């Protein structure tokens, strides 16, 4: 069934891949972007570009008229540390939901994060794992996602809500943040040492596979009111050491060597976080306390629910996903 769909944050890493998948599925797509931001990844797609600011309710008026499903992806990334995150991620979500309800949108698919479970060792955890309390975390991104989920659960009686929590590592084409930093560093032959040997388990997802899950979340009737973990299962988890090695193999480079103990790295990264918060807010560090914790703990979650209920299977293997990501990186950044 063809639906009329709106995607917020449509010109971003995940959003642009989702818009492409939705169009391929035959849907009519309105791609909502913040005016003045880069539209290169969606400008040639068969979608209607509309402008709105989730923090300014008046800019959303009329955008959701006749829209059946809204994918709310607009957010400030996890690697940034700023109080504006709560304003954009949480208050912005409230504005979108209020306008959706007012304009009669049937379903909203919200992009959350596994950080709502906190940072500790997880071995085969799933959607039933309890959320931490927002007040326990000072990092604005984590707090914002918890606040959003709690708020959305109170809106189930007014519209269909579907919450998606993707794997801790999302990679693939159009990722101009971590790709440029991580792959670029490995491509230039610079060393990227592992934390605690790089052996911690980590659930992950290739962005095109994530987009497939999002398409199902917006279209399948049984998804209404549900929360789904979105992770690849071939293999069911990776380690940062394996991830970096796979990238180096595609680049034709030797894998990085060496390891830094977490306890040794933490004070330095804490200071680095502070410097970026105070002086370099518009830039993203290669490593932050967020990425350091991802590297420290076993963050292995299983995505059985989305497979069993929505019939999802990963179409693109880890090996092929890394190959496509590196190919895109070479083509895109060779133009710099």
CSV table of C-alpha atoms in Angstrom, one decimal:
chain,number,residue,atom,x,y,z
A,1,UNK,CA,0.0,0.0,0.0
A,2,UNK,CA,1.4,3.4,-1.0
A,3,UNK,CA,1.6,5.8,1.9
A,4,UNK,CA,2.3,9.5,2.2
A,5,UNK,CA,5.3,9.8,4.5
A,6,UNK,CA,7.3,12.6,6.1
A,7,UNK,CA,10.9,12.2,7.4
A,8,UNK,CA,12.4,14.7,9.7
A,9,UNK,CA,16.2,15.0,9.6
A,10,UNK,CA,15.9,13.7,6.0
A,11,UNK,CA,19.2,15.0,4.8
A,12,UNK,CA,21.2,13.3,7.5
A,13,UNK,CA,23.1,10.0,7.5
A,14,UNK,CA,20.2,7.8,8.4
A,15,UNK,CA,17.5,10.0,7.1
A,16,UNK,CA,18.9,10.2,3.5
A,17,UNK,CA,19.3,6.4,3.4
A,18,UNK,CA,15.7,6.0,4.7
A,19,UNK,CA,14.2,8.4,2.2
A,20,UNK,CA,15.8,6.4,-0.7
A,21,UNK,CA,14.4,3.1,0.7
A,22,UNK,CA,10.9,4.5,1.1
A,23,UNK,CA,10.9,5.8,-2.4
A,24,UNK,CA,12.1,2.4,-3.7
A,25,UNK,CA,9.2,0.9,-1.8
A,26,UNK,CA,6.8,3.1,-3.8
A,27,UNK,CA,5.8,5.6,-1.1
A,28,UNK,CA,5.4,9.4,-1.5
A,29,UNK,CA,8.0,11.1,0.6
A,30,UNK,CA,8.2,14.6,2.0
A,31,UNK,CA,11.8,15.2,3.2
A,32,UNK,CA,11.9,17.7,6.0
A,33,UNK,CA,15.2,19.5,6.5
A,34,UNK,CA,16.4,22.5,8.4
A,35,UNK,CA,16.8,25.5,6.0
A,36,UNK,CA,20.4,26.2,5.2
A,37,UNK,CA,21.7,22.7,5.8
A,38,UNK,CA,23.3,20.4,3.2
A,39,UNK,CA,20.8,18.7,0.9
A,40,UNK,CA,23.3,16.9,-1.4
A,41,UNK,CA,22.2,13.3,-0.4
A,42,UNK,CA,18.5,13.9,-1.2
A,43,UNK,CA,18.4,16.6,-3.9
A,44,UNK,CA,18.4,14.1,-6.7
A,45,UNK,CA,15.8,11.7,-5.1
A,46,UNK,CA,12.2,11.7,-6.1
A,47,UNK,CA,11.0,13.4,-3.0
A,48,UNK,CA,9.5,16.7,-2.0
A,49,UNK,CA,11.9,18.8,0.2
A,50,UNK,CA,10.1,20.8,2.8
A,51,UNK,CA,11.6,23.1,5.5
A,52,UNK,CA,11.0,23.0,9.2
A,53,UNK,CA,12.7,23.5,12.5
A,54,UNK,CA,11.6,21.1,15.3
A,55,UNK,CA,12.4,23.8,17.9
A,56,UNK,CA,10.1,26.3,16.2
A,57,UNK,CA,6.5,25.0,16.3
A,58,UNK,CA,5.2,27.6,13.8
A,59,UNK,CA,7.5,26.2,11.1
A,60,UNK,CA,5.8,22.8,11.4
A,61,UNK,CA,2.2,24.1,10.9
A,62,UNK,CA,0.7,22.4,7.8
A,63,UNK,CA,3.7,20.2,7.1
A,64,UNK,CA,1.9,17.1,8.3
A,65,UNK,CA,-1.4,17.6,6.6
A,66,UNK,CA,-2.5,14.4,4.8
A,67,UNK,CA,0.7,12.6,6.1
A,68,UNK,CA,0.0,9.1,7.3
A,69,UNK,CA,3.4,8.2,8.9
A,70,UNK,CA,6.1,10.5,10.3
A,71,UNK,CA,9.7,9.2,10.8
A,72,UNK,CA,11.2,11.5,13.4
A,73,UNK,CA,15.0,11.3,13.0
A,74,UNK,CA,16.0,15.0,13.5
A,75,UNK,CA,18.4,15.2,16.4
A,76,UNK,CA,21.7,16.4,17.7
A,77,UNK,CA,24.3,13.5,17.5
A,78,UNK,CA,25.5,11.6,20.6
A,79,UNK,CA,29.1,12.8,20.3
A,80,UNK,CA,28.2,16.4,20.9
A,81,UNK,CA,27.9,17.7,24.5
A,82,UNK,CA,25.7,20.8,24.8
A,83,UNK,CA,22.5,21.7,26.6
A,84,UNK,CA,20.9,22.5,23.2
A,85,UNK,CA,20.7,18.7,22.8
A,86,UNK,CA,17.8,18.4,25.3
A,87,UNK,CA,16.1,21.4,23.6
A,88,UNK,CA,16.3,19.9,20.1
A,89,UNK,CA,16.0,16.2,20.9
A,90,UNK,CA,13.3,16.4,23.6
A,91,UNK,CA,11.5,19.6,23.2
A,92,UNK,CA,11.7,19.2,19.4
A,93,UNK,CA,10.2,15.7,19.7
A,94,UNK,CA,7.3,17.1,21.7
A,95,UNK,CA,6.7,19.8,19.1
A,96,UNK,CA,6.6,17.2,16.3
A,97,UNK,CA,4.2,14.9,18.2
A,98,UNK,CA,1.9,17.7,19.1
A,99,UNK,CA,1.7,18.8,15.5
A,100,UNK,CA,1.2,15.2,14.3
A,101,UNK,CA,-1.7,14.7,16.7
A,102,UNK,CA,-3.2,18.1,15.7
A,103,UNK,CA,-2.9,17.3,12.0
A,104,UNK,CA,-4.1,13.7,12.2
A,105,UNK,CA,-1.0,11.7,11.5
A,106,UNK,CA,-1.7,8.0,12.2
A,107,UNK,CA,1.8,6.8,13.2
A,108,UNK,CA,5.1,8.2,14.3
A,109,UNK,CA,8.3,6.1,14.2
A,110,UNK,CA,10.9,7.5,16.6
A,111,UNK,CA,14.6,6.9,16.4
A,112,UNK,CA,15.9,6.3,19.9
A,113,UNK,CA,19.2,4.8,21.0
A,114,UNK,CA,20.5,1.9,23.1
A,115,UNK,CA,22.0,4.4,25.4
A,116,UNK,CA,18.7,4.5,27.2
A,117,UNK,CA,19.8,1.2,28.9
A,118,UNK,CA,23.0,2.9,30.3
A,119,UNK,CA,26.6,1.7,30.0
A,120,UNK,CA,27.5,-1.7,31.7
A,121,UNK,CA,28.1,-5.2,30.4
A,122,UNK,CA,25.2,-6.6,28.5
A,123,UNK,CA,25.2,-10.2,27.1
A,124,UNK,CA,22.3,-10.9,24.8
A,125,UNK,CA,20.0,-8.3,26.3
A,126,UNK,CA,16.8,-7.2,24.5
A,127,UNK,CA,14.0,-4.6,24.4
A,128,UNK,CA,12.7,-5.7,27.9
A,129,UNK,CA,15.9,-4.5,29.6
A,130,UNK,CA,14.9,-1.7,31.9
A,131,UNK,CA,15.7,1.9,31.1
A,132,UNK,CA,17.9,4.0,33.4
A,133,UNK,CA,16.5,7.1,35.0
A,134,UNK,CA,17.2,10.3,33.2
A,135,UNK,CA,18.5,12.1,36.3
A,136,UNK,CA,21.3,9.5,36.6
A,137,UNK,CA,23.1,10.8,33.5
A,138,UNK,CA,24.6,14.2,33.0
A,139,UNK,CA,25.3,13.6,29.3
A,140,UNK,CA,22.5,15.6,27.5
A,141,UNK,CA,22.2,13.1,24.6
A,142,UNK,CA,21.4,10.1,26.9
A,143,UNK,CA,19.1,12.2,29.0
A,144,UNK,CA,17.2,13.5,26.0
A,145,UNK,CA,16.5,10.0,24.5
A,146,UNK,CA,15.2,8.7,27.9
A,147,UNK,CA,13.0,11.7,28.3
A,148,UNK,CA,11.7,11.2,24.7
A,149,UNK,CA,10.8,7.6,25.2
A,150,UNK,CA,9.0,8.2,28.5
A,151,UNK,CA,7.1,11.1,26.9
A,152,UNK,CA,6.1,9.0,23.8
A,153,UNK,CA,4.8,6.1,26.0
A,154,UNK,CA,2.2,8.6,27.3
A,155,UNK,CA,0.9,9.3,23.7
A,156,UNK,CA,-0.1,5.7,22.7
A,157,UNK,CA,-3.8,6.6,23.1
A,158,UNK,CA,-3.5,9.5,20.7
A,159,UNK,CA,-1.5,8.0,17.8
A,160,UNK,CA,0.5,4.9,16.9
A,161,UNK,CA,4.0,5.1,18.3
A,162,UNK,CA,6.9,2.9,17.2
A,163,UNK,CA,10.3,3.2,18.9
A,164,UNK,CA,13.5,2.0,17.3
A,165,UNK,CA,16.8,1.5,19.2
A,166,UNK,CA,19.6,0.9,16.7
A,167,UNK,CA,22.9,-0.8,17.4
A,168,UNK,CA,25.6,1.2,19.1
A,169,UNK,CA,27.7,1.3,15.9
A,170,UNK,CA,25.8,2.5,12.8
A,171,UNK,CA,27.9,2.8,9.6
A,172,UNK,CA,27.6,3.1,5.9
A,173,UNK,CA,27.3,5.6,3.0
A,174,UNK,CA,26.5,9.3,3.9
A,175,UNK,CA,28.2,9.0,7.3
A,176,UNK,CA,30.4,12.1,7.0
A,177,UNK,CA,31.2,12.2,10.7
A,178,UNK,CA,32.8,9.0,11.9
A,179,UNK,CA,33.7,7.9,8.3
A,180,UNK,CA,35.8,10.9,7.8
A,181,UNK,CA,37.5,10.6,11.2
A,182,UNK,CA,37.9,6.8,11.6
A,183,UNK,CA,38.2,5.6,8.1
A,184,UNK,CA,40.2,8.6,7.1
A,185,UNK,CA,42.7,8.1,9.9
A,186,UNK,CA,43.1,4.4,9.1
A,187,UNK,CA,43.4,5.2,5.4
A,188,UNK,CA,46.2,7.7,6.1
A,189,UNK,CA,48.1,5.0,7.9
A,190,UNK,CA,47.7,6.6,11.3
A,191,UNK,CA,47.4,4.3,14.3
A,192,UNK,CA,44.0,3.9,16.1
A,193,UNK,CA,44.8,2.0,19.2
A,194,UNK,CA,42.1,-0.2,20.8
A,195,UNK,CA,40.7,0.3,24.3
A,196,UNK,CA,41.4,-2.7,26.6
A,197,UNK,CA,42.5,-4.8,23.6
A,198,UNK,CA,39.4,-3.9,21.5
A,199,UNK,CA,37.7,-7.2,22.4
A,200,UNK,CA,34.5,-5.9,23.9
A,201,UNK,CA,31.3,-7.2,22.2
A,202,UNK,CA,29.2,-4.6,20.4
A,203,UNK,CA,25.9,-4.8,18.5
A,204,UNK,CA,26.0,-2.9,15.2
A,205,UNK,CA,24.0,-2.2,12.1
A,206,UNK,CA,24.7,-1.2,8.6
A,207,UNK,CA,22.6,1.8,7.6
A,208,UNK,CA,20.8,0.2,4.7
A,209,UNK,CA,19.7,-2.7,6.9
A,210,UNK,CA,18.5,-0.1,9.5
A,211,UNK,CA,16.5,1.6,6.8
A,212,UNK,CA,14.9,-1.7,5.9
A,213,UNK,CA,13.8,-2.1,9.6
A,214,UNK,CA,12.5,1.5,9.6
A,215,UNK,CA,10.4,0.8,6.5
A,216,UNK,CA,8.8,-2.2,8.2
A,217,UNK,CA,8.3,-0.2,11.4
A,218,UNK,CA,6.3,2.4,9.5
A,219,UNK,CA,4.2,0.0,7.4
A,220,UNK,CA,3.5,-3.2,9.4
A,221,UNK,CA,0.2,-3.0,11.5
A,222,UNK,CA,1.7,-5.2,14.3
A,223,UNK,CA,4.4,-2.7,14.9
A,224,UNK,CA,2.0,-0.2,16.5
A,225,UNK,CA,2.8,0.6,20.1
A,226,UNK,CA,6.0,-1.5,20.0
A,227,UNK,CA,9.7,-0.9,20.7
A,228,UNK,CA,12.2,-2.7,18.5
A,229,UNK,CA,16.0,-3.2,18.8
A,230,UNK,CA,17.6,-2.8,15.4
A,231,UNK,CA,20.9,-4.7,15.0
A,232,UNK,CA,22.6,-6.9,12.4
A,233,UNK,CA,22.9,-10.6,13.1
A,234,UNK,CA,25.5,-11.8,10.6
A,235,UNK,CA,27.5,-12.0,12.8
A,236,UNK,CA,25.4,-11.2,15.9
A,237,UNK,CA,28.1,-8.9,17.3
A,238,UNK,CA,31.5,-7.5,16.4
A,239,UNK,CA,34.4,-6.1,18.4
A,240,UNK,CA,36.1,-2.8,17.7
A,241,UNK,CA,39.3,-4.6,16.9
A,242,UNK,CA,37.4,-6.7,14.2
A,243,UNK,CA,35.7,-3.6,12.9
A,244,UNK,CA,38.9,-1.6,12.4
A,245,UNK,CA,40.7,-4.7,10.9
A,246,UNK,CA,37.9,-5.2,8.4
A,247,UNK,CA,38.1,-1.5,7.3
A,248,UNK,CA,41.9,-1.8,7.0
A,249,UNK,CA,41.6,-4.9,4.8
A,250,UNK,CA,39.2,-3.1,2.4
A,251,UNK,CA,41.6,-0.1,2.4
A,252,UNK,CA,44.6,-2.3,1.8
A,253,UNK,CA,46.3,-1.1,5.0
A,254,UNK,CA,47.8,-2.9,7.9
A,255,UNK,CA,45.6,-3.1,10.9
A,256,UNK,CA,46.3,-0.7,13.8
A,257,UNK,CA,48.4,-2.0,16.6
A,258,UNK,CA,48.5,-1.4,20.3
A,259,UNK,CA,46.0,-1.0,23.1
A,260,UNK,CA,45.3,1.5,25.8
A,261,UNK,CA,43.8,0.6,29.1
A,262,UNK,CA,40.5,2.3,29.8
A,263,UNK,CA,41.7,3.6,33.2
A,264,UNK,CA,44.7,5.3,31.4
A,265,UNK,CA,42.5,6.7,28.6
A,266,UNK,CA,39.7,8.0,30.7
A,267,UNK,CA,41.4,11.0,32.3
A,268,UNK,CA,42.7,12.2,29.0
A,269,UNK,CA,39.4,11.8,27.2
A,270,UNK,CA,37.6,13.5,30.1
A,271,UNK,CA,39.9,16.5,29.6
A,272,UNK,CA,39.3,16.3,25.8
A,273,UNK,CA,35.6,16.3,26.3
A,274,UNK,CA,35.9,19.4,28.4
A,275,UNK,CA,38.0,21.2,25.8
A,276,UNK,CA,35.5,20.5,23.1
A,277,UNK,CA,32.6,21.5,25.3
A,278,UNK,CA,34.2,24.9,26.1
A,279,UNK,CA,36.0,25.8,22.9
A,280,UNK,CA,35.2,23.5,20.0
A,281,UNK,CA,31.5,22.9,20.2
A,282,UNK,CA,30.9,22.7,16.5
A,283,UNK,CA,33.6,20.0,16.0
A,284,UNK,CA,33.4,16.4,17.0
A,285,UNK,CA,36.3,14.6,18.6
A,286,UNK,CA,37.5,11.3,17.3
A,287,UNK,CA,37.0,9.8,20.7
A,288,UNK,CA,34.8,11.0,23.6
A,289,UNK,CA,33.7,9.5,26.9
A,290,UNK,CA,30.6,8.2,25.0
A,291,UNK,CA,32.8,6.3,22.4
A,292,UNK,CA,35.2,5.3,25.2
A,293,UNK,CA,32.4,3.6,27.2
A,294,UNK,CA,31.1,1.9,24.0
A,295,UNK,CA,34.7,0.5,23.6
A,296,UNK,CA,34.9,-0.6,27.3
A,297,UNK,CA,31.7,-2.6,27.9
A,298,UNK,CA,30.2,-5.7,26.3
A,299,UNK,CA,27.2,-4.1,24.6
A,300,UNK,CA,25.7,-7.1,23.0
A,301,UNK,CA,21.9,-6.8,22.4
A,302,UNK,CA,19.8,-9.2,20.3
A,303,UNK,CA,17.3,-8.2,17.6
A,304,UNK,CA,15.1,-11.3,17.7
A,305,UNK,CA,11.9,-9.4,18.2
A,306,UNK,CA,12.0,-7.4,15.0
A,307,UNK,CA,12.9,-10.7,13.1
A,308,UNK,CA,10.0,-12.7,14.7
A,309,UNK,CA,7.3,-10.0,14.6
A,310,UNK,CA,8.1,-8.0,11.4
A,311,UNK,CA,9.9,-10.7,9.4
A,312,UNK,CA,13.1,-8.8,9.1
A,313,UNK,CA,16.3,-10.4,8.0
A,314,UNK,CA,19.6,-8.7,7.3
A,315,UNK,CA,20.1,-8.3,3.5
A,316,UNK,CA,23.6,-7.1,3.6
A,317,UNK,CA,26.3,-9.0,5.5
A,318,UNK,CA,29.0,-7.4,7.6
A,319,UNK,CA,31.7,-8.0,5.1
A,320,UNK,CA,29.7,-6.6,2.2
A,321,UNK,CA,28.6,-3.6,4.4
A,322,UNK,CA,32.2,-2.7,5.2
A,323,UNK,CA,33.1,-3.0,1.5
A,324,UNK,CA,30.3,-0.7,0.5
A,325,UNK,CA,31.1,1.8,3.2
A,326,UNK,CA,34.8,2.0,2.2
A,327,UNK,CA,33.9,2.3,-1.5
A,328,UNK,CA,31.6,5.2,-0.7
A,329,UNK,CA,34.2,6.8,1.5
A,330,UNK,CA,36.8,6.7,-1.3
A,331,UNK,CA,34.4,8.1,-3.9
A,332,UNK,CA,33.0,10.8,-1.7
A,333,UNK,CA,36.1,12.1,0.0
A,334,UNK,CA,38.3,11.8,-3.1
A,335,UNK,CA,36.5,14.9,-4.3
A,336,UNK,CA,37.7,17.0,-1.3
